[in-house]
């Protein structure tokens, strides 16, 4: 097969595997979301995605969906096939036993103990391996899990709804700055996170629930409160629910996040207020931002992000991979923090 056509086909089929993987976003914790497709005769013969911890991996799901022998076929997987025994047997063993001719995968396993090992295992059985296909897209899909599995620290997303002049305070009679469409998007974001954290002042003023509503989730994210004083109203909904929020009283924010990582939480959504977000940015703890800009100007003294701030514009926190989306009259800005 000419190399150019082969590359185009590989990209096409890996995108199909990515579409499968996205079905598992928010459902596979503490495992990554992974998709796989089996290709025979130039066509997709079967597809599968990982549905949750302890359940078959994407490769096995695809094999089970196949109605013919996989011998001589190619399997495309968004993440390097596992080569060690965890809750389930190694997928490399299943691939070898199935008789695949070729394996194409996207992202390398970020765990240093496993990274690249599949190439050697599969190659020793005469299976052709192509790695790094659409690697950036495959890695981005599991960027929360990638950081946690490699460092033990959760991936931190700072989210806020704000006015055009950078304030988070709205009129006392209305809790919402953003519109209904933006709020639906926030629920989808919450559904992908391992935990949601707010500051004590947010609990005292807004009395939030921090639950996912209107979106299918395997389980609700853990809820956490970072508070210096620890003086929270006993009637707060976060404290009254069957699963009360985890409280971090007078604990450095970095230590609180590390404790969540130690509990197996791969990602944390910081939803405000300004003091919490300011501390997170001051300490270099934020990996990604998600800001919803409402078409209004409020004035006032409550900034979206407080804290110490930077000394000059040259010291500002830069973003990469920036994306702007219009949600009705709102604008959603997302981007990853550039690490120096």
Short mmCIF file of N, CA and C in Angstrom, two decimals, residues 188-338:
data_model
loop_
_atom_site.label_atom_id
_atom_site.label_comp_id
_atom_site.label_asym_id
_atom_site.label_seq_id
_atom_site.Cartn_x
_atom_site.Cartn_y
_atom_site.Cartn_z
N UNK A 188 -22.06 19.41 31.69
CA UNK A 188 -21.27 18.44 30.94
C UNK A 188 -19.83 18.45 31.42
N UNK A 189 -19.31 19.65 31.72
CA UNK A 189 -17.96 19.76 32.25
C UNK A 189 -17.85 19.09 33.61
N UNK A 190 -18.80 19.37 34.49
CA UNK A 190 -18.79 18.73 35.81
C UNK A 190 -18.80 17.21 35.70
N UNK A 191 -19.56 16.70 34.73
CA UNK A 191 -19.70 15.25 34.59
C UNK A 191 -18.39 14.58 34.25
N UNK A 192 -17.43 15.31 33.70
CA UNK A 192 -16.15 14.73 33.32
C UNK A 192 -15.11 14.83 34.44
N UNK A 193 -15.45 15.50 35.54
CA UNK A 193 -14.47 15.76 36.58
C UNK A 193 -14.57 14.78 37.74
N UNK A 194 -13.44 14.57 38.40
CA UNK A 194 -13.43 13.69 39.57
C UNK A 194 -13.91 14.39 40.81
N UNK A 195 -13.69 15.70 40.90
CA UNK A 195 -14.12 16.47 42.07
C UNK A 195 -14.42 17.90 41.65
N UNK A 196 -15.27 18.57 42.44
CA UNK A 196 -15.58 19.98 42.26
C UNK A 196 -15.26 20.68 43.58
N UNK A 197 -14.51 21.77 43.51
CA UNK A 197 -14.11 22.48 44.73
C UNK A 197 -14.53 23.94 44.65
N UNK A 198 -15.00 24.46 45.78
CA UNK A 198 -15.28 25.89 45.91
C UNK A 198 -14.65 26.39 47.20
N UNK A 199 -14.59 27.70 47.32
CA UNK A 199 -14.09 28.32 48.54
C UNK A 199 -15.20 28.49 49.56
N UNK A 200 -14.81 28.74 50.80
CA UNK A 200 -15.78 28.89 51.88
C UNK A 200 -16.75 30.03 51.66
N UNK A 201 -16.28 31.15 51.09
CA UNK A 201 -17.16 32.28 50.87
C UNK A 201 -18.26 31.94 49.87
N UNK A 202 -17.95 31.14 48.88
CA UNK A 202 -18.96 30.71 47.91
C UNK A 202 -20.05 29.91 48.61
N UNK A 203 -19.67 29.07 49.56
CA UNK A 203 -20.65 28.29 50.32
C UNK A 203 -21.53 29.22 51.14
N UNK A 204 -20.91 30.21 51.78
CA UNK A 204 -21.68 31.12 52.64
C UNK A 204 -22.63 32.01 51.84
N UNK A 205 -22.21 32.43 50.66
CA UNK A 205 -23.03 33.37 49.88
C UNK A 205 -24.02 32.67 48.96
N UNK A 206 -23.55 31.63 48.23
CA UNK A 206 -24.38 31.00 47.20
C UNK A 206 -25.06 29.72 47.63
N UNK A 207 -24.54 29.05 48.67
CA UNK A 207 -25.08 27.76 49.12
C UNK A 207 -25.28 26.79 47.97
N UNK A 208 -24.21 26.48 47.21
CA UNK A 208 -24.34 25.62 46.02
C UNK A 208 -24.51 24.15 46.38
N UNK A 209 -25.02 23.38 45.41
CA UNK A 209 -25.10 21.92 45.57
C UNK A 209 -23.90 21.22 44.94
N UNK A 210 -23.37 21.79 43.85
CA UNK A 210 -22.23 21.23 43.12
C UNK A 210 -22.49 19.81 42.61
N UNK A 211 -23.70 19.58 42.14
CA UNK A 211 -24.04 18.27 41.59
C UNK A 211 -24.20 18.36 40.07
N UNK A 212 -24.14 17.21 39.43
CA UNK A 212 -24.39 17.12 37.99
C UNK A 212 -25.87 16.85 37.79
N UNK A 213 -26.51 17.69 36.99
CA UNK A 213 -27.95 17.55 36.75
C UNK A 213 -28.22 17.60 35.26
N UNK A 214 -29.07 16.69 34.79
CA UNK A 214 -29.44 16.69 33.39
C UNK A 214 -28.43 16.03 32.47
N UNK A 215 -27.40 15.41 33.03
CA UNK A 215 -26.37 14.72 32.25
C UNK A 215 -26.13 13.36 32.88
N UNK A 216 -26.01 12.32 32.05
CA UNK A 216 -25.77 10.97 32.56
C UNK A 216 -24.36 10.85 33.12
N UNK A 217 -24.25 10.39 34.36
CA UNK A 217 -22.95 10.16 34.98
C UNK A 217 -22.96 8.83 35.71
N UNK A 218 -21.78 8.22 35.78
CA UNK A 218 -21.65 6.96 36.52
C UNK A 218 -21.84 7.21 38.00
N UNK A 219 -21.28 8.31 38.50
CA UNK A 219 -21.43 8.72 39.89
C UNK A 219 -21.18 10.22 39.96
N UNK A 220 -21.72 10.85 40.99
CA UNK A 220 -21.51 12.29 41.16
C UNK A 220 -20.05 12.57 41.54
N UNK A 221 -19.47 13.66 41.02
CA UNK A 221 -18.11 14.02 41.43
C UNK A 221 -18.05 14.27 42.93
N UNK A 222 -16.91 13.99 43.52
CA UNK A 222 -16.70 14.34 44.92
C UNK A 222 -16.76 15.85 45.03
N UNK A 223 -17.31 16.35 46.13
CA UNK A 223 -17.42 17.79 46.35
C UNK A 223 -16.49 18.19 47.48
N UNK A 224 -15.83 19.33 47.32
CA UNK A 224 -14.84 19.75 48.31
C UNK A 224 -14.95 21.25 48.56
N UNK A 225 -14.59 21.66 49.76
CA UNK A 225 -14.59 23.07 50.13
C UNK A 225 -13.23 23.41 50.72
N UNK A 226 -12.61 24.45 50.19
CA UNK A 226 -11.35 24.96 50.74
C UNK A 226 -11.67 26.21 51.53
N UNK A 227 -11.46 26.18 52.83
CA UNK A 227 -11.83 27.29 53.69
C UNK A 227 -10.74 27.57 54.71
N UNK A 228 -10.41 28.83 54.85
CA UNK A 228 -9.39 29.20 55.82
C UNK A 228 -9.96 29.25 57.23
N UNK A 229 -11.14 29.81 57.37
CA UNK A 229 -11.73 29.95 58.70
C UNK A 229 -12.44 28.69 59.17
N UNK A 230 -12.98 27.93 58.22
CA UNK A 230 -13.77 26.76 58.60
C UNK A 230 -15.15 27.12 59.10
N UNK A 231 -15.50 28.38 59.08
CA UNK A 231 -16.79 28.83 59.60
C UNK A 231 -17.84 28.79 58.49
N UNK A 232 -18.49 27.65 58.38
CA UNK A 232 -19.51 27.46 57.36
C UNK A 232 -20.87 27.28 58.04
N UNK A 233 -21.93 27.76 57.42
CA UNK A 233 -23.26 27.60 58.03
C UNK A 233 -23.65 26.13 58.12
N UNK A 234 -24.16 25.72 59.27
CA UNK A 234 -24.55 24.32 59.47
C UNK A 234 -25.65 23.90 58.50
N UNK A 235 -26.39 24.88 57.99
CA UNK A 235 -27.49 24.58 57.07
C UNK A 235 -27.05 24.44 55.62
N UNK A 236 -25.78 24.64 55.35
CA UNK A 236 -25.29 24.58 53.96
C UNK A 236 -25.62 23.25 53.32
N UNK A 237 -26.11 23.30 52.10
CA UNK A 237 -26.52 22.07 51.41
C UNK A 237 -25.35 21.11 51.20
N UNK A 238 -24.15 21.63 51.05
CA UNK A 238 -22.99 20.77 50.88
C UNK A 238 -22.69 19.94 52.12
N UNK A 239 -23.16 20.41 53.27
CA UNK A 239 -22.92 19.70 54.52
C UNK A 239 -24.10 18.83 54.93
N UNK A 240 -25.26 19.06 54.33
CA UNK A 240 -26.47 18.36 54.75
C UNK A 240 -26.82 17.16 53.89
N UNK A 241 -26.16 17.00 52.76
CA UNK A 241 -26.52 15.91 51.85
C UNK A 241 -26.05 14.57 52.40
N UNK A 242 -26.57 13.44 51.87
CA UNK A 242 -26.15 12.11 52.32
C UNK A 242 -24.64 11.88 52.19
N UNK A 243 -24.03 12.53 51.20
CA UNK A 243 -22.57 12.44 51.03
C UNK A 243 -21.99 13.85 51.17
N UNK A 244 -21.77 14.29 52.40
CA UNK A 244 -21.31 15.67 52.62
C UNK A 244 -19.95 15.93 51.97
N UNK A 245 -19.72 17.19 51.66
CA UNK A 245 -18.48 17.59 51.01
C UNK A 245 -17.28 17.38 51.92
N UNK A 246 -16.13 17.17 51.31
CA UNK A 246 -14.87 17.08 52.04
C UNK A 246 -14.41 18.51 52.33
N UNK A 247 -14.06 18.76 53.58
CA UNK A 247 -13.64 20.10 53.99
C UNK A 247 -12.13 20.13 54.18
N UNK A 248 -11.50 21.15 53.61
CA UNK A 248 -10.08 21.39 53.84
C UNK A 248 -9.98 22.71 54.59
N UNK A 249 -9.81 22.61 55.92
CA UNK A 249 -9.77 23.80 56.78
C UNK A 249 -8.33 24.24 57.01
N UNK A 250 -8.05 25.50 56.63
CA UNK A 250 -6.74 26.10 56.88
C UNK A 250 -5.60 25.20 56.40
N UNK A 251 -5.77 24.62 55.23
CA UNK A 251 -4.77 23.76 54.62
C UNK A 251 -4.29 24.42 53.33
N UNK A 252 -2.99 24.47 53.06
CA UNK A 252 -2.54 25.02 51.78
C UNK A 252 -3.24 24.34 50.62
N UNK A 253 -3.63 25.13 49.64
CA UNK A 253 -4.40 24.58 48.53
C UNK A 253 -3.63 23.47 47.81
N UNK A 254 -2.33 23.63 47.65
CA UNK A 254 -1.54 22.60 46.98
C UNK A 254 -1.62 21.28 47.73
N UNK A 255 -1.60 21.35 49.07
CA UNK A 255 -1.69 20.12 49.86
C UNK A 255 -3.08 19.50 49.74
N UNK A 256 -4.12 20.34 49.69
CA UNK A 256 -5.48 19.82 49.55
C UNK A 256 -5.63 19.08 48.22
N UNK A 257 -5.07 19.64 47.15
CA UNK A 257 -5.16 18.99 45.85
C UNK A 257 -4.37 17.68 45.83
N UNK A 258 -3.22 17.69 46.48
CA UNK A 258 -2.43 16.44 46.54
C UNK A 258 -3.20 15.36 47.29
N UNK A 259 -3.88 15.73 48.35
CA UNK A 259 -4.67 14.74 49.10
C UNK A 259 -5.77 14.15 48.23
N UNK A 260 -6.39 15.00 47.39
CA UNK A 260 -7.42 14.48 46.49
C UNK A 260 -6.79 13.51 45.49
N UNK A 261 -5.61 13.84 45.00
CA UNK A 261 -4.92 12.93 44.09
C UNK A 261 -4.61 11.60 44.75
N UNK A 262 -4.23 11.64 46.01
CA UNK A 262 -3.92 10.42 46.75
C UNK A 262 -5.16 9.56 46.96
N UNK A 263 -6.34 10.20 46.91
CA UNK A 263 -7.60 9.47 47.03
C UNK A 263 -8.07 8.92 45.69
N UNK A 264 -7.25 9.08 44.65
CA UNK A 264 -7.62 8.56 43.33
C UNK A 264 -8.43 9.52 42.50
N UNK A 265 -8.44 10.81 42.86
CA UNK A 265 -9.18 11.82 42.10
C UNK A 265 -8.26 12.37 41.01
N UNK A 266 -8.55 12.10 39.72
CA UNK A 266 -7.64 12.53 38.66
C UNK A 266 -7.83 13.96 38.19
N UNK A 267 -8.95 14.59 38.55
CA UNK A 267 -9.22 15.93 38.04
C UNK A 267 -10.08 16.70 39.04
N UNK A 268 -9.83 18.00 39.12
CA UNK A 268 -10.58 18.86 40.04
C UNK A 268 -11.02 20.11 39.29
N UNK A 269 -12.30 20.43 39.42
CA UNK A 269 -12.84 21.65 38.84
C UNK A 269 -12.97 22.69 39.95
N UNK A 270 -12.23 23.80 39.81
CA UNK A 270 -12.33 24.90 40.76
C UNK A 270 -13.41 25.85 40.26
N UNK A 271 -14.50 25.98 41.02
CA UNK A 271 -15.63 26.80 40.57
C UNK A 271 -15.74 28.12 41.32
N UNK A 272 -14.69 28.56 41.96
CA UNK A 272 -14.74 29.85 42.65
C UNK A 272 -14.87 29.68 44.15
N UNK A 273 -14.87 30.81 44.82
CA UNK A 273 -14.86 32.16 44.29
C UNK A 273 -13.47 32.70 43.94
N UNK A 274 -13.44 34.04 43.94
CA UNK A 274 -12.26 34.74 43.51
C UNK A 274 -11.03 34.44 44.35
N UNK A 275 -11.19 34.23 45.65
CA UNK A 275 -10.04 33.95 46.51
C UNK A 275 -9.45 32.59 46.19
N UNK A 276 -10.29 31.59 45.99
CA UNK A 276 -9.81 30.25 45.64
C UNK A 276 -9.09 30.27 44.30
N UNK A 277 -9.69 30.90 43.29
CA UNK A 277 -9.07 30.95 41.98
C UNK A 277 -7.77 31.75 42.02
N UNK A 278 -7.76 32.85 42.78
CA UNK A 278 -6.54 33.63 42.90
C UNK A 278 -5.41 32.84 43.52
N UNK A 279 -5.70 32.10 44.57
CA UNK A 279 -4.69 31.26 45.21
C UNK A 279 -4.17 30.21 44.25
N UNK A 280 -5.07 29.61 43.48
CA UNK A 280 -4.68 28.56 42.54
C UNK A 280 -3.75 29.10 41.46
N UNK A 281 -4.05 30.28 40.94
CA UNK A 281 -3.18 30.87 39.92
C UNK A 281 -1.87 31.37 40.53
N UNK A 282 -1.94 31.96 41.72
CA UNK A 282 -0.72 32.45 42.37
C UNK A 282 0.27 31.31 42.60
N UNK A 283 -0.24 30.13 42.93
CA UNK A 283 0.62 28.99 43.26
C UNK A 283 0.95 28.12 42.05
N UNK A 284 0.48 28.52 40.87
CA UNK A 284 0.79 27.75 39.66
C UNK A 284 0.14 26.39 39.64
N UNK A 285 -1.09 26.30 40.17
CA UNK A 285 -1.76 25.00 40.29
C UNK A 285 -2.76 24.72 39.18
N UNK A 286 -3.04 25.70 38.34
CA UNK A 286 -4.08 25.56 37.32
C UNK A 286 -3.48 25.01 36.02
N UNK A 287 -4.13 24.01 35.45
CA UNK A 287 -3.72 23.43 34.18
C UNK A 287 -4.53 23.95 33.00
N UNK A 288 -5.77 24.34 33.26
CA UNK A 288 -6.66 24.73 32.17
C UNK A 288 -7.70 25.70 32.70
N UNK A 289 -8.18 26.58 31.84
CA UNK A 289 -9.22 27.52 32.24
C UNK A 289 -10.45 27.32 31.36
N UNK A 290 -11.60 27.62 31.95
CA UNK A 290 -12.87 27.59 31.23
C UNK A 290 -13.69 28.76 31.75
N UNK A 291 -13.75 29.83 30.97
CA UNK A 291 -14.40 31.07 31.39
C UNK A 291 -15.62 31.34 30.52
N UNK A 292 -16.72 31.67 31.18
CA UNK A 292 -17.96 32.02 30.48
C UNK A 292 -18.17 33.52 30.64
N UNK A 293 -18.14 34.24 29.53
CA UNK A 293 -18.28 35.68 29.55
C UNK A 293 -19.72 36.07 29.21
N UNK A 294 -20.36 36.76 30.15
CA UNK A 294 -21.72 37.22 29.93
C UNK A 294 -21.69 38.64 29.38
N UNK A 295 -22.61 39.01 28.49
CA UNK A 295 -22.60 40.33 27.87
C UNK A 295 -23.16 41.40 28.80
N UNK A 296 -22.44 41.67 29.86
CA UNK A 296 -22.88 42.71 30.79
C UNK A 296 -21.67 43.28 31.52
N UNK A 297 -21.85 44.45 32.09
CA UNK A 297 -20.83 45.10 32.91
C UNK A 297 -21.47 45.38 34.26
N UNK A 298 -20.81 44.98 35.33
CA UNK A 298 -21.42 45.12 36.64
C UNK A 298 -20.70 46.09 37.56
N UNK A 299 -19.40 46.33 37.34
CA UNK A 299 -18.67 47.14 38.30
C UNK A 299 -18.57 46.41 39.63
N UNK A 300 -18.26 47.12 40.67
CA UNK A 300 -18.18 46.48 41.98
C UNK A 300 -16.77 46.04 42.31
N UNK A 301 -16.64 45.36 43.44
CA UNK A 301 -15.33 45.06 44.00
C UNK A 301 -14.98 43.57 44.00
N UNK A 302 -15.84 42.71 43.49
CA UNK A 302 -15.58 41.27 43.59
C UNK A 302 -15.02 40.77 42.27
N UNK A 303 -13.69 40.54 42.19
CA UNK A 303 -13.10 40.08 40.93
C UNK A 303 -13.29 38.58 40.74
N UNK A 304 -13.24 38.16 39.49
CA UNK A 304 -13.31 36.73 39.20
C UNK A 304 -12.11 36.00 39.78
N UNK A 305 -10.94 36.60 39.63
CA UNK A 305 -9.70 36.01 40.14
C UNK A 305 -9.01 37.05 41.01
N UNK A 306 -8.90 36.76 42.28
CA UNK A 306 -8.25 37.68 43.22
C UNK A 306 -6.79 37.26 43.40
N UNK A 307 -6.35 37.15 44.62
CA UNK A 307 -4.99 36.71 44.88
C UNK A 307 -3.97 37.82 44.72
N UNK A 308 -2.71 37.44 44.71
CA UNK A 308 -1.61 38.38 44.62
C UNK A 308 -1.48 38.96 43.22
N UNK A 309 -1.73 38.14 42.22
CA UNK A 309 -1.61 38.57 40.85
C UNK A 309 -0.17 38.62 40.38
N UNK A 310 0.03 39.11 39.16
CA UNK A 310 1.38 39.17 38.58
C UNK A 310 1.95 40.57 38.71
N UNK A 311 3.27 40.67 38.60
CA UNK A 311 3.92 41.96 38.77
C UNK A 311 3.85 42.84 37.54
N UNK A 312 3.76 42.24 36.36
CA UNK A 312 3.70 43.00 35.12
C UNK A 312 3.00 42.17 34.06
N UNK A 313 2.64 42.82 32.96
CA UNK A 313 1.99 42.09 31.87
C UNK A 313 2.88 40.98 31.34
N UNK A 314 4.18 41.20 31.38
CA UNK A 314 5.11 40.19 30.90
C UNK A 314 5.11 38.93 31.74
N UNK A 315 4.62 39.05 32.98
CA UNK A 315 4.55 37.89 33.87
C UNK A 315 3.19 37.21 33.83
N UNK A 316 2.31 37.70 32.97
CA UNK A 316 0.96 37.14 32.91
C UNK A 316 0.95 35.67 32.54
N UNK A 317 -0.10 34.99 32.94
CA UNK A 317 -0.23 33.56 32.68
C UNK A 317 -0.77 33.37 31.27
N UNK A 318 0.04 32.78 30.41
CA UNK A 318 -0.34 32.60 29.01
C UNK A 318 -1.10 31.29 28.82
N UNK A 319 -1.96 31.28 27.80
CA UNK A 319 -2.74 30.09 27.47
C UNK A 319 -2.38 29.61 26.07
N UNK A 320 -2.51 28.32 25.85
CA UNK A 320 -2.32 27.74 24.53
C UNK A 320 -3.55 26.88 24.19
N UNK A 321 -3.68 26.56 22.91
CA UNK A 321 -4.85 25.78 22.50
C UNK A 321 -6.15 26.50 22.80
N UNK A 322 -6.12 27.82 22.67
CA UNK A 322 -7.28 28.64 23.05
C UNK A 322 -8.43 28.42 22.07
N UNK A 323 -9.61 28.32 22.63
CA UNK A 323 -10.81 28.12 21.81
C UNK A 323 -11.92 29.04 22.31
N UNK A 324 -12.62 29.68 21.38
CA UNK A 324 -13.76 30.52 21.72
C UNK A 324 -15.02 29.91 21.11
N UNK A 325 -16.05 29.79 21.92
CA UNK A 325 -17.32 29.27 21.41
C UNK A 325 -18.44 30.21 21.85
N UNK A 326 -19.34 30.48 20.93
CA UNK A 326 -20.48 31.31 21.27
C UNK A 326 -21.63 30.43 21.73
N UNK A 327 -22.16 30.72 22.89
CA UNK A 327 -23.29 29.99 23.46
C UNK A 327 -24.42 30.99 23.66
N UNK A 328 -25.24 31.17 22.64
CA UNK A 328 -26.23 32.23 22.71
C UNK A 328 -25.50 33.56 22.75
N UNK A 329 -25.81 34.39 23.75
CA UNK A 329 -25.12 35.68 23.91
C UNK A 329 -23.83 35.56 24.70
N UNK A 330 -23.60 34.42 25.32
CA UNK A 330 -22.37 34.20 26.08
C UNK A 330 -21.24 33.75 25.16
N UNK A 331 -20.02 33.91 25.65
CA UNK A 331 -18.84 33.38 24.97
C UNK A 331 -18.07 32.52 25.96
N UNK A 332 -17.74 31.30 25.55
CA UNK A 332 -16.95 30.40 26.39
C UNK A 332 -15.52 30.37 25.87
N UNK A 333 -14.58 30.69 26.74
CA UNK A 333 -13.16 30.67 26.40
C UNK A 333 -12.49 29.54 27.15
N UNK A 334 -11.80 28.66 26.45
CA UNK A 334 -11.04 27.59 27.10
C UNK A 334 -9.60 27.65 26.59
N UNK A 335 -8.69 27.17 27.42
CA UNK A 335 -7.29 27.12 27.04
C UNK A 335 -6.46 26.46 28.12
N UNK A 336 -5.32 25.92 27.73
CA UNK A 336 -4.41 25.27 28.67
C UNK A 336 -3.31 26.23 29.08
N UNK A 337 -2.96 26.20 30.35
CA UNK A 337 -1.92 27.08 30.88
C UNK A 337 -0.56 26.65 30.32
N UNK A 338 0.20 27.61 29.82
CA UNK A 338 1.54 27.34 29.30
C UNK A 338 2.50 27.18 30.46
#
